[in-house]
mmCIF file of C-alpha atoms in Angstrom:
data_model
loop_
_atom_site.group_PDB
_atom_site.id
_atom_site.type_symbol
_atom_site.label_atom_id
_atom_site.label_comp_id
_atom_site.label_asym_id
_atom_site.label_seq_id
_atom_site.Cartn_x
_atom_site.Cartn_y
_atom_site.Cartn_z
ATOM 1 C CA UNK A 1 -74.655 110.455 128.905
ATOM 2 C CA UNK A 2 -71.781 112.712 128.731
ATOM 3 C CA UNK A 3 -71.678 116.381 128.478
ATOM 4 C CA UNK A 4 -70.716 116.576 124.780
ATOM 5 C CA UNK A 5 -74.029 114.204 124.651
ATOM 6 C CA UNK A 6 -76.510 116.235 126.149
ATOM 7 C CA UNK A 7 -75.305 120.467 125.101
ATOM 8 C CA UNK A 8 -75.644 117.931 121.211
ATOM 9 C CA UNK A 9 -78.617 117.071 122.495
ATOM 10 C CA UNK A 10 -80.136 120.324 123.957
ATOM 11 C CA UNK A 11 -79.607 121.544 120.437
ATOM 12 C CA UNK A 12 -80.981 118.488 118.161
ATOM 13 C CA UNK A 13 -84.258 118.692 120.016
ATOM 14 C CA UNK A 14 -84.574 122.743 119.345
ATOM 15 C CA UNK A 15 -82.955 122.814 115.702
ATOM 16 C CA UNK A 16 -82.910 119.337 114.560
ATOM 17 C CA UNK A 17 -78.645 119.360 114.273
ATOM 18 C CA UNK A 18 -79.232 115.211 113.112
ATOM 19 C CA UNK A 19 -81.218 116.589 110.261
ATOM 20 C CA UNK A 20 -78.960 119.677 109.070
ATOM 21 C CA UNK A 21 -75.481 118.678 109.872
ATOM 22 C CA UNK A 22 -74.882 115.557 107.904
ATOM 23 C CA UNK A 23 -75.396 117.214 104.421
ATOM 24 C CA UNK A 24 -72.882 119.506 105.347
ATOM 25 C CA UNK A 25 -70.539 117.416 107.158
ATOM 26 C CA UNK A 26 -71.025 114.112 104.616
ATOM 27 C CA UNK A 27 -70.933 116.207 101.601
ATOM 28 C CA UNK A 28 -68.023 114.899 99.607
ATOM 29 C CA UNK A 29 -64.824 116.957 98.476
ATOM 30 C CA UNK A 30 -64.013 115.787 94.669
ATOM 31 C CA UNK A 31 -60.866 113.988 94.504
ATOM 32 C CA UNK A 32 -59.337 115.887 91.876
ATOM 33 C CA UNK A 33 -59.829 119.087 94.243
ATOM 34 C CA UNK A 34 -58.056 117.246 97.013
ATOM 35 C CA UNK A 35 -54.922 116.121 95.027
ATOM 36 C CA UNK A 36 -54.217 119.525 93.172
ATOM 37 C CA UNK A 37 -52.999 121.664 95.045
ATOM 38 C CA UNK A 38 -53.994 125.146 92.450
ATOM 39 C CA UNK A 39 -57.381 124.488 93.859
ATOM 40 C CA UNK A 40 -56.206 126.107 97.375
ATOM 41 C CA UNK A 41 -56.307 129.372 95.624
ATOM 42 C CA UNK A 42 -59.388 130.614 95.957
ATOM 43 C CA UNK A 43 -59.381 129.428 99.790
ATOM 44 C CA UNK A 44 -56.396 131.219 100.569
ATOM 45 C CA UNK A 45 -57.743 134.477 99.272
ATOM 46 C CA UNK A 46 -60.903 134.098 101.425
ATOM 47 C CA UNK A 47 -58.180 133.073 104.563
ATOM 48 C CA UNK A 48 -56.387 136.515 103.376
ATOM 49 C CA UNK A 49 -59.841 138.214 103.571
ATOM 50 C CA UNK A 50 -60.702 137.074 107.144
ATOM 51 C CA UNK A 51 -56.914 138.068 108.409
ATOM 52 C CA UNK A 52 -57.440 141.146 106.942
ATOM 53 C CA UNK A 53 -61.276 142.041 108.755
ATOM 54 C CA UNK A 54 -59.437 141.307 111.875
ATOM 55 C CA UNK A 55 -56.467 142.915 111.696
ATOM 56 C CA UNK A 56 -58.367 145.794 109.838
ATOM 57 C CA UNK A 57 -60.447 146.143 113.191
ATOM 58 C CA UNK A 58 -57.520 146.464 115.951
ATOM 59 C CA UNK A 59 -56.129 149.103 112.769
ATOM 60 C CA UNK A 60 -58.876 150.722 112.788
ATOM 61 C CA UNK A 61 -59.055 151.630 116.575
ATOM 62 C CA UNK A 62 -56.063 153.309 116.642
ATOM 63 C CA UNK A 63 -56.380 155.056 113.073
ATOM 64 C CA UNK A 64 -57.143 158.627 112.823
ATOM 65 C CA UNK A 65 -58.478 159.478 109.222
ATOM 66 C CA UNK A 66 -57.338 163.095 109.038
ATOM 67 C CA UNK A 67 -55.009 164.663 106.869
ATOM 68 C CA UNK A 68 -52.790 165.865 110.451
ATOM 69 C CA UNK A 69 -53.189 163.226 112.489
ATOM 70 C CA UNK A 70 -53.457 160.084 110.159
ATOM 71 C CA UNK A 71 -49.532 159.684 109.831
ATOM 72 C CA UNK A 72 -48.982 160.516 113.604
ATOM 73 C CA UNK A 73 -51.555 157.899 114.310
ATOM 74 C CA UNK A 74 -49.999 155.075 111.631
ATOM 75 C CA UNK A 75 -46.624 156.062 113.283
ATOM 76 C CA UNK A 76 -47.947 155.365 116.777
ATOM 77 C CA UNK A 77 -49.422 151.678 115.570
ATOM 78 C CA UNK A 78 -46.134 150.811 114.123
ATOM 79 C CA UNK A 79 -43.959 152.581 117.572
ATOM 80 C CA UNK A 80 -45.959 152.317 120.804
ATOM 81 C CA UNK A 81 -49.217 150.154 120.137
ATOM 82 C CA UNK A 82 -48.139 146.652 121.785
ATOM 83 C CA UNK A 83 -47.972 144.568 118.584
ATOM 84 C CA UNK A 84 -49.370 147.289 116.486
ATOM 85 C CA UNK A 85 -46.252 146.616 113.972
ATOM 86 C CA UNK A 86 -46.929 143.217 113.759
ATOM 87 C CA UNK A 87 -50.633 143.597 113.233
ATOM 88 C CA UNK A 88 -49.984 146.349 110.386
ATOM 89 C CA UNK A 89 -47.547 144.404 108.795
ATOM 90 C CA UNK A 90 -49.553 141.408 108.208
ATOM 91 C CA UNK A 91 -52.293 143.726 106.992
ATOM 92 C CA UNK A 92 -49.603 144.771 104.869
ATOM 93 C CA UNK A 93 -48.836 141.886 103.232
ATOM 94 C CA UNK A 94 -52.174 139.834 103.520
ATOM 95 C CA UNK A 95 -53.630 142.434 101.325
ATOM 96 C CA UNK A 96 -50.874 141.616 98.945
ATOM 97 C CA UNK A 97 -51.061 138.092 99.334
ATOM 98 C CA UNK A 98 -54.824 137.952 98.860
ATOM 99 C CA UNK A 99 -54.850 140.130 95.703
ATOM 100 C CA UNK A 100 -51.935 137.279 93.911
ATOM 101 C CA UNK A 101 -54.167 134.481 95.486
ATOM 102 C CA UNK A 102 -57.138 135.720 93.708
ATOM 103 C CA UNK A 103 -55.768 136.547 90.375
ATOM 104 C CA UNK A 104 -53.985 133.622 90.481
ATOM 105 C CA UNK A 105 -57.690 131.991 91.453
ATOM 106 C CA UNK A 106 -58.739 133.767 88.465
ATOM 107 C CA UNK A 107 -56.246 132.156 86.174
ATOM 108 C CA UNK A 108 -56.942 128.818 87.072
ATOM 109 C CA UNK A 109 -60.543 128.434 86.130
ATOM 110 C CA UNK A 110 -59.750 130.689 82.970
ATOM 111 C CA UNK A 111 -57.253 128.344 81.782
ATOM 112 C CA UNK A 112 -59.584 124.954 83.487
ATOM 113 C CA UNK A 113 -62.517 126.163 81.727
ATOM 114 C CA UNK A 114 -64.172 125.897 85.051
ATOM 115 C CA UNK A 115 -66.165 129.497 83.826
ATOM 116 C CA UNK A 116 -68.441 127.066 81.421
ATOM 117 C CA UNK A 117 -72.230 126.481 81.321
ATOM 118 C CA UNK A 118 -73.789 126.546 84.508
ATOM 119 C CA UNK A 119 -71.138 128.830 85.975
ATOM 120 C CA UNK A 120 -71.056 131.801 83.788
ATOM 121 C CA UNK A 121 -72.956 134.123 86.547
ATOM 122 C CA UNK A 122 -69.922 132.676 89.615
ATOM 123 C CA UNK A 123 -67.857 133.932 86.563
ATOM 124 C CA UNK A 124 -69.054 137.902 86.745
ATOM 125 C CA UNK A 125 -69.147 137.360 90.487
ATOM 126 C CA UNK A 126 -65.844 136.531 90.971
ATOM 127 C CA UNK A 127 -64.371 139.356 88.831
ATOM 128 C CA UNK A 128 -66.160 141.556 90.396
ATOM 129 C CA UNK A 129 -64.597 140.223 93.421
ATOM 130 C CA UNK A 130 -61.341 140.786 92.038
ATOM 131 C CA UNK A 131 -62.643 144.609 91.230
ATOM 132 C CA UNK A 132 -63.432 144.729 94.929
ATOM 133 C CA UNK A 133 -60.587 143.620 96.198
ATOM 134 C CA UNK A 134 -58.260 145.981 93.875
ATOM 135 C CA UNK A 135 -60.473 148.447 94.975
ATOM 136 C CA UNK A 136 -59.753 147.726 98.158
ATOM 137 C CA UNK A 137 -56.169 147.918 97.952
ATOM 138 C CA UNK A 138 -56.212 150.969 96.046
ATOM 139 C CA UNK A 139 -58.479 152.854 99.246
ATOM 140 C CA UNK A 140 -56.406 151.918 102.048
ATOM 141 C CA UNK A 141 -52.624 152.727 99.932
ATOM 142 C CA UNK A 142 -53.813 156.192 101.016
ATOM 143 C CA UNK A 143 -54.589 156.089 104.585
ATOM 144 C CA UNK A 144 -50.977 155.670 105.748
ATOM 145 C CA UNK A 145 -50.572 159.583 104.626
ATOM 146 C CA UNK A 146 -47.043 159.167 103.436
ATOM 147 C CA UNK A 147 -45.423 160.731 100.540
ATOM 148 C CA UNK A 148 -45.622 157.334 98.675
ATOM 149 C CA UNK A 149 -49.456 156.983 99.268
ATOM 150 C CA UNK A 150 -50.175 160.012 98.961
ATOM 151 C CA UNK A 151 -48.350 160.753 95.410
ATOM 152 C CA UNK A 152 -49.500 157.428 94.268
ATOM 153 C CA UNK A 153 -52.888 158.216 94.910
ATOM 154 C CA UNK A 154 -52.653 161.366 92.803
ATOM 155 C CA UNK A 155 -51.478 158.965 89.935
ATOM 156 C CA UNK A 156 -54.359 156.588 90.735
ATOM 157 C CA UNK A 157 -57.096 159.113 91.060
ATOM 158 C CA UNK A 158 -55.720 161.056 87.576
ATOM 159 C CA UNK A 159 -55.703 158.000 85.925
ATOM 160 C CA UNK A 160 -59.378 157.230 86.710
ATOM 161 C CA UNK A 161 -60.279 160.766 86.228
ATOM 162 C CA UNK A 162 -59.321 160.560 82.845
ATOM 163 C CA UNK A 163 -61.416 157.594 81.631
ATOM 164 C CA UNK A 164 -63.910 159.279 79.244
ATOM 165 C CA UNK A 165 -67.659 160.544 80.627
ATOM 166 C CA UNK A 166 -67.869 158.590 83.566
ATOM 167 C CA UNK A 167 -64.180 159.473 84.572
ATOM 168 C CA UNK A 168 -64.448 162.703 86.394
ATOM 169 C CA UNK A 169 -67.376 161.886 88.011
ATOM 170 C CA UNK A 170 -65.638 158.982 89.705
ATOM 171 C CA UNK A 171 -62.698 161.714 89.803
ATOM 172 C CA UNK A 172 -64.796 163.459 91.866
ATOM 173 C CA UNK A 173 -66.529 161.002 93.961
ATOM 174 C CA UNK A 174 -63.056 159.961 95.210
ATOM 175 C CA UNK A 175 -61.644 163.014 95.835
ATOM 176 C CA UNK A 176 -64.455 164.841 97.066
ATOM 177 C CA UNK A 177 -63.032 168.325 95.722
ATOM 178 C CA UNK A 178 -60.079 169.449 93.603
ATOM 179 C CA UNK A 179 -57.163 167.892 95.029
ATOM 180 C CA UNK A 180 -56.435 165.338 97.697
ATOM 181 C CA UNK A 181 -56.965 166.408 101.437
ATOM 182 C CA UNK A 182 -59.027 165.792 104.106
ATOM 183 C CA UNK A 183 -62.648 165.005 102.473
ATOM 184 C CA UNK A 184 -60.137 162.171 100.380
ATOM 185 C CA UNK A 185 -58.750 160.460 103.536
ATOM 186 C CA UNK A 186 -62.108 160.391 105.276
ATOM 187 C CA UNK A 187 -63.591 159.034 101.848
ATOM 188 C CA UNK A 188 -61.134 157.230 101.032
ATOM 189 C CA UNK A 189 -61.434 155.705 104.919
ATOM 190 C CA UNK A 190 -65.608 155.104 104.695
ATOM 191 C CA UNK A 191 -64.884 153.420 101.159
ATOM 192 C CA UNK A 192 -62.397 151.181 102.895
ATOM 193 C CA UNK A 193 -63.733 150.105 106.520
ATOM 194 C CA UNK A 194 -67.580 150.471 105.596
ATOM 195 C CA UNK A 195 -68.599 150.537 101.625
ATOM 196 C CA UNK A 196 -66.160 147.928 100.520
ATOM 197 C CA UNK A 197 -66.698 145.224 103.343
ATOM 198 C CA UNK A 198 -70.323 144.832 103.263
ATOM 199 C CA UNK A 199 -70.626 144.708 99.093
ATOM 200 C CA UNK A 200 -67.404 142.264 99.494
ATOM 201 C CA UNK A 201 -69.154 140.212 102.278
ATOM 202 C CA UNK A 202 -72.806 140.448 100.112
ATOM 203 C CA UNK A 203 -70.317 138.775 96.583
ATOM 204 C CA UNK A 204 -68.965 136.347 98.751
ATOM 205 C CA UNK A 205 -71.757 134.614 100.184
ATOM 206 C CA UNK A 206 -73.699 134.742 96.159
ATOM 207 C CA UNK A 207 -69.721 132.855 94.779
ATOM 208 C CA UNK A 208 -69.911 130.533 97.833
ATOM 209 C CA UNK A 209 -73.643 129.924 97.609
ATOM 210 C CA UNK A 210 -72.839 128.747 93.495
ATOM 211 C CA UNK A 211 -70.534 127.020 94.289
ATOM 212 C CA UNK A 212 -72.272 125.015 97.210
ATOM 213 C CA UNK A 213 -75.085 124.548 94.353
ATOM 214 C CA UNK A 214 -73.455 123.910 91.074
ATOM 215 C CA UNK A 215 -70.756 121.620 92.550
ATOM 216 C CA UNK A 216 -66.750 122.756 92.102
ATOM 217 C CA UNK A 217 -66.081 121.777 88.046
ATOM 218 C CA UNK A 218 -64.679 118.506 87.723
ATOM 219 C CA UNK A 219 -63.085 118.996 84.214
ATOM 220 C CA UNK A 220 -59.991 118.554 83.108
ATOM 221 C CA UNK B 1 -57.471 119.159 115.691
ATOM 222 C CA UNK B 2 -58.642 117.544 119.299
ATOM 223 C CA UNK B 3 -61.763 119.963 118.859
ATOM 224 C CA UNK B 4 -62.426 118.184 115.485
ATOM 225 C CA UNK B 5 -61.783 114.869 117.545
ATOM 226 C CA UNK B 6 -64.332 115.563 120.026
ATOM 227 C CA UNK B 7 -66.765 116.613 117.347
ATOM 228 C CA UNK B 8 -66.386 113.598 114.969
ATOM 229 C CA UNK B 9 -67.745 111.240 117.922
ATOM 230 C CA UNK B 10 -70.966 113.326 118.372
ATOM 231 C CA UNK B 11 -72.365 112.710 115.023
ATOM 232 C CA UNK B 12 -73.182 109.437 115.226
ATOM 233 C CA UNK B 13 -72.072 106.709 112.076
ATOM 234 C CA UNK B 14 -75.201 106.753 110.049
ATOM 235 C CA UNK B 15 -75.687 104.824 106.595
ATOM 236 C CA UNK B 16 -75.097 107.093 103.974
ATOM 237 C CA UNK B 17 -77.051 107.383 100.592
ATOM 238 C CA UNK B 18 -74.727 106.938 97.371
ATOM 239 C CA UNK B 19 -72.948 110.096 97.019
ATOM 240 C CA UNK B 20 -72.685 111.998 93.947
ATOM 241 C CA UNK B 21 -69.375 113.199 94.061
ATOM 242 C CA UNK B 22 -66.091 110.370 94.558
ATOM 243 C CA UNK B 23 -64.187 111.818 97.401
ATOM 244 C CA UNK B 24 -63.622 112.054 101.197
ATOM 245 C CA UNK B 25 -66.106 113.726 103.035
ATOM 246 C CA UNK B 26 -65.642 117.798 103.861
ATOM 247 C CA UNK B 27 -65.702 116.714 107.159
ATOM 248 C CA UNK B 28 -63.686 115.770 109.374
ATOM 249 C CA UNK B 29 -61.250 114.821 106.571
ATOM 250 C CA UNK B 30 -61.101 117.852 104.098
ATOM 251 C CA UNK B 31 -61.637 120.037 107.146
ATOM 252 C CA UNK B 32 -58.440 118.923 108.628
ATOM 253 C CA UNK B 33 -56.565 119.457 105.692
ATOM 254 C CA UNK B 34 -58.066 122.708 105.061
ATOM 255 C CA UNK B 35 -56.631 123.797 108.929
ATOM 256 C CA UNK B 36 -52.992 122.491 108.519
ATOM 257 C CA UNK B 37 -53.116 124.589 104.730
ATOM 258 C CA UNK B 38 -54.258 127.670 106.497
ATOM 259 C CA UNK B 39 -51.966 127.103 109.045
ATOM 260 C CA UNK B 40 -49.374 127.596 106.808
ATOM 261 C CA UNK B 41 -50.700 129.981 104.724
ATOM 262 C CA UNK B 42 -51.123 132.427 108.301
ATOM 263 C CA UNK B 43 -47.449 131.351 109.200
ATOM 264 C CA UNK B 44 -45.718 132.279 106.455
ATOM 265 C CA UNK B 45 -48.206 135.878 106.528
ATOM 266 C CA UNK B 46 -46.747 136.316 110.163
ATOM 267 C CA UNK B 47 -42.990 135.090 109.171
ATOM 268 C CA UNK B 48 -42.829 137.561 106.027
ATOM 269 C CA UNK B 49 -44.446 140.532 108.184
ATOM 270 C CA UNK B 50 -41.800 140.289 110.917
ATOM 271 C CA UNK B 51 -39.040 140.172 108.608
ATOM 272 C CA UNK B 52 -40.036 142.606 106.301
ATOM 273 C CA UNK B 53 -42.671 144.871 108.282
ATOM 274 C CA UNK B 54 -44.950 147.497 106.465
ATOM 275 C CA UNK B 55 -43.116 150.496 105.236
ATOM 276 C CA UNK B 56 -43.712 153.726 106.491
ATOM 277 C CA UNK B 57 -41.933 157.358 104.360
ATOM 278 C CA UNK B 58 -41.967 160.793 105.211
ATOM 279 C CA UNK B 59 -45.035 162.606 105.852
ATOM 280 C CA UNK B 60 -47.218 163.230 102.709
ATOM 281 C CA UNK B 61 -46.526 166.523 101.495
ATOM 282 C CA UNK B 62 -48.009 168.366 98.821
ATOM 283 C CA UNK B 63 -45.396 170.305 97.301
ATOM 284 C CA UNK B 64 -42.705 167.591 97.053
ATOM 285 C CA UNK B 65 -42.969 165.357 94.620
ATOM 286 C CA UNK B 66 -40.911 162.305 95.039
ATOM 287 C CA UNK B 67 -39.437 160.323 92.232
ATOM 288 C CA UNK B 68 -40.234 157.721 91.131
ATOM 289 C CA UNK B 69 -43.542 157.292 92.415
ATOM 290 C CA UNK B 70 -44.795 153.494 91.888
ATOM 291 C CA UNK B 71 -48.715 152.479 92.315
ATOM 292 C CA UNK B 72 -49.027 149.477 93.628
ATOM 293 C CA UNK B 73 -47.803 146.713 91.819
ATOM 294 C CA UNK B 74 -51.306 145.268 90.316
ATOM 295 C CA UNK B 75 -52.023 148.736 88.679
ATOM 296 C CA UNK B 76 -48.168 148.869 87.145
ATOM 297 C CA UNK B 77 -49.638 147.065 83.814
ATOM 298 C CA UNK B 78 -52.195 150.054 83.513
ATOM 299 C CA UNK B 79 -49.225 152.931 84.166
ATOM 300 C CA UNK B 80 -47.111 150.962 81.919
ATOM 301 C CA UNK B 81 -49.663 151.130 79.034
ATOM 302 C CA UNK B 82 -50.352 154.889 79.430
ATOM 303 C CA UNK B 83 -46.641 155.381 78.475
ATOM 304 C CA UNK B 84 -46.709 152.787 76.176
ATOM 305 C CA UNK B 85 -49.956 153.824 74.367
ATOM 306 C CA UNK B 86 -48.298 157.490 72.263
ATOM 307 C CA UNK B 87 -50.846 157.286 69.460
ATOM 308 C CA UNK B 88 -53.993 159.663 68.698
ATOM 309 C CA UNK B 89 -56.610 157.520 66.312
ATOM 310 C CA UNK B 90 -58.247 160.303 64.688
ATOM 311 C CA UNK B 91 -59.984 162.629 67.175
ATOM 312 C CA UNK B 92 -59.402 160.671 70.285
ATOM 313 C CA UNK B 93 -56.389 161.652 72.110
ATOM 314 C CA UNK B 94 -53.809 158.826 73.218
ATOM 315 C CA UNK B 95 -53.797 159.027 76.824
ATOM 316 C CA UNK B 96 -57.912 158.559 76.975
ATOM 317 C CA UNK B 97 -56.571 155.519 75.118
ATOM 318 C CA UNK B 98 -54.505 154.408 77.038
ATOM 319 C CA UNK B 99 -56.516 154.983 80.375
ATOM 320 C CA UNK B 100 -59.631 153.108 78.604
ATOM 321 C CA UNK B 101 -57.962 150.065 76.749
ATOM 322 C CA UNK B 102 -56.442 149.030 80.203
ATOM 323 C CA UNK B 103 -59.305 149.065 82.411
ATOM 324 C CA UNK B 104 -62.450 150.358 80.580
ATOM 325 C CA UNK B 105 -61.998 147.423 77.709
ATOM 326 C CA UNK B 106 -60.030 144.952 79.674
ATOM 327 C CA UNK B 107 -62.333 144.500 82.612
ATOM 328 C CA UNK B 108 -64.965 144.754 80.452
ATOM 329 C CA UNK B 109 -63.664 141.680 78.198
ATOM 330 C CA UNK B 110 -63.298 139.823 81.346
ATOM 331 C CA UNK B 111 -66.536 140.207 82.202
ATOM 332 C CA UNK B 112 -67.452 138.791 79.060
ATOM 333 C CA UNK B 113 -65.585 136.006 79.023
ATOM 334 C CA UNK B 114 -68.285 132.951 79.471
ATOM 335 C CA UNK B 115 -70.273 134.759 76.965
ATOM 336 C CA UNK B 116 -68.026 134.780 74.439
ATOM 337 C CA UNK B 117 -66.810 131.733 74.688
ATOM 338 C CA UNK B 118 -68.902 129.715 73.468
ATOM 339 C CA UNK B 119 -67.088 125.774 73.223
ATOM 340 C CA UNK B 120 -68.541 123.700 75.819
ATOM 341 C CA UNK B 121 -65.544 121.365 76.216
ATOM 342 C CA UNK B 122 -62.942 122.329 78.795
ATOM 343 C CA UNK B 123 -60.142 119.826 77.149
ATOM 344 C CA UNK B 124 -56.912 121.573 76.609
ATOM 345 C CA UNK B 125 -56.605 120.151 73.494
ATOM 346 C CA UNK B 126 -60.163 121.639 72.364
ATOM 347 C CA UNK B 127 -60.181 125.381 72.925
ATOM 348 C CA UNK B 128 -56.882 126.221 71.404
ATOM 349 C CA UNK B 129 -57.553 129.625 70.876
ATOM 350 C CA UNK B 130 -58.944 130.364 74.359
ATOM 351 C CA UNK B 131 -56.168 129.358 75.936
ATOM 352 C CA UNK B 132 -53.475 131.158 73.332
ATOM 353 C CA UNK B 133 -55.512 134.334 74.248
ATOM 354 C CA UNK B 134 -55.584 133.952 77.640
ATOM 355 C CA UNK B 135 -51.683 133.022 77.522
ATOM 356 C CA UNK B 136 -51.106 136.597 75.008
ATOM 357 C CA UNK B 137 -53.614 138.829 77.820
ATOM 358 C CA UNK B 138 -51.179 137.225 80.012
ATOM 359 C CA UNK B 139 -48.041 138.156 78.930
ATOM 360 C CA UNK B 140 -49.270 141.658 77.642
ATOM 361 C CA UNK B 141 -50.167 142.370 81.473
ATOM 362 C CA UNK B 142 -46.332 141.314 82.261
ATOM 363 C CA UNK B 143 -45.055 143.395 79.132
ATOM 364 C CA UNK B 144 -46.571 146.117 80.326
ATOM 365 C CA UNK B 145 -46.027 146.024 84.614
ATOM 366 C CA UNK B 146 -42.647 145.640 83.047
ATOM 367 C CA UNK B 147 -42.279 148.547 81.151
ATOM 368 C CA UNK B 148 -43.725 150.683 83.521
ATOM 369 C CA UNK B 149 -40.829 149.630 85.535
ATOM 370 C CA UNK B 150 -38.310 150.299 83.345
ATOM 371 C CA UNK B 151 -39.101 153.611 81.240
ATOM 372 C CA UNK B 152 -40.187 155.254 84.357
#
């Protein structure tokens, strides 16, 4: 018996492996999904997503979210942090990447169809992802505390403050007072490293766990 | 791929039930694929971010505003519309308008979308005016990132 053998074996005698894996590991990819390539989309966003949680965490030990040290401390990543400029770059454009892959995602089951009876609900999950992961983009534009993200963010947050009723609440709840400073970058930085990735992670797992159940459509 | 190798030989060949789906199994097969796609996908993320690396301006500062000032390029479409949208209907005043159609109405219409429609088939050929909607929601988004780039 080799070693592979037995550490399989040490763990098919506590959590029957012979009984679990082969659903997962036999399950069959449909062959239209394997010879067109559009149905990488959705794939690549979630690839985006994980480069993004770990390049968000070496980010976020260097980041400083206050309105005099943030810049100092985004400078210092991109200057002196071995690889920091690497690291924040492909955050950079990840983020970017991610938010094409899923609209793009987006536009190929709207024009598929794939949104049909029984996957109306994966539907309203998965534009709520997209909400997310605008969201998502739209918190951390800030948190470089340059004149671009900071001027943009004015824009962003007006904008929203102006839809009607619920507008300046959400005004409000961004900003955390009358005008951008340091209760906004600290928001603005919960909303990024701590609201948005555990409701993200929590859709995820309910769009993977329809799919997994209702099968990836087949039409067209 | 050697780790996927090593893997394959521990499950051992067993005689599998008729499957529902046509297709090569998710594993090791898809799998592999899968890798050498996101292989790619993380090369080309690496490739773009050393040639063109994040951008970092001037401080923020509060009492210098720079022109132009660009969101980010997703939001353009609802900056575009706000200048776009110069009409009051009746009491309602154009720029609640043209904050609200973009991303009050619009997300709110994609939510909808399965509900409304209704036409089971997913043919091309069968939900003609699905698809010429989608196609006019898509180039109105363009229109409109567009002109926000332009009449800025």
């Amino acid at each position: 018996m080799t070693l592979n053998e037995k550490i399989y074996k040490w763990f098919d005698e506590r959590f029957k492996l012979s009984e679990l894996l082969p659903p997962i590991v036999k399950h069959p990819a449909p062959d239209n999904v394997i010879s067109n390539p559009l149905y990488c989309l959705g794939g690549t966003a979630f690839l985006c997503f994980l480069i993004l949680v770990i390049t968000g965490i070496f980010l976020a030990m260097y980041y400083k979210p206050t309105p005099l040290e943030a810049y100092n401390s985004v400078e210092h990543i991109m200057t002196v942090v071995p690889m920091g400029s690497l690291v924040r770059s492909v955050h950079h454009w990840a983020a970017n990447a991610m938010i094409a892959a899923v609209m793009l995602h987006m536009m190929r089951i709207y024009f598929m169809g794939a949104y049909k009876k029984p996957r109306e609900l994966n539907w309203v999950v998965g534009v709520s992802l997209l909400l997310i992961t605008t969201t998502f983009g739209f918190s951390g534009y800030l948190l470089p505390w340059d004149q671009l993200s900071f001027w943009a963010t004015k824009i962003g947050t007006g904008i929203a403050g102006s839809i009607p009723i619920i507008g300046g609440y959400i005004s409000l709840i961004l900003v955390g007072g009358n005008d951008i400073g340091a209760e906004t970058i600290t928001r603005f930085f919960t909303i990024h490293v701590m609201i948005l990735p555990i409701t993200i992670a929590v859709f995820l797992i309910l769009h993977f766990a329809m799919v997994r159940i209702q099968g990836i459509s087949g039409r067209l | 791929m050697s780790l996927i190798e090593i893997e394959k030989k521990e499950v051992p060949e067993k005689p599998v039930e008729p499957l529902r789906v046509r297709g090569i199994p998710f594993f090791p097969h898809f799998l592999l694929r899968e890798v050498v796609v996101m292989c790619l996908i993380a090369g080309s993320l690496i490739m773009l971010a050393s040639i063109y690396p994040a951008p970092l301006l001037k401080p923020a500062d509060p009492f210098d505003t720079p022109t132009p000032i660009y969101p980010e390029w997703y939001f353009l479409y609802v900056f575009g519309f706000l200048k776009f949208w110069t009409w009051d209907i009746g009491p309602i005043p154009a720029k609640i308008i043209g904050v609200s159609l973009p991303m009050v109405l619009w997300y709110g219409l994609l939510f909808l979308v399965p509900f409304i429609d209704r036409n089971p088939s997913s043919e091309f050929k069968k939900r003609k005016i699905a698809v010429a909607l989608g196609v006019i929601a898509l180039a109105g988004i363009l229109y409109f990132t567009y002109f926000s780039i332009v009449h800025h």
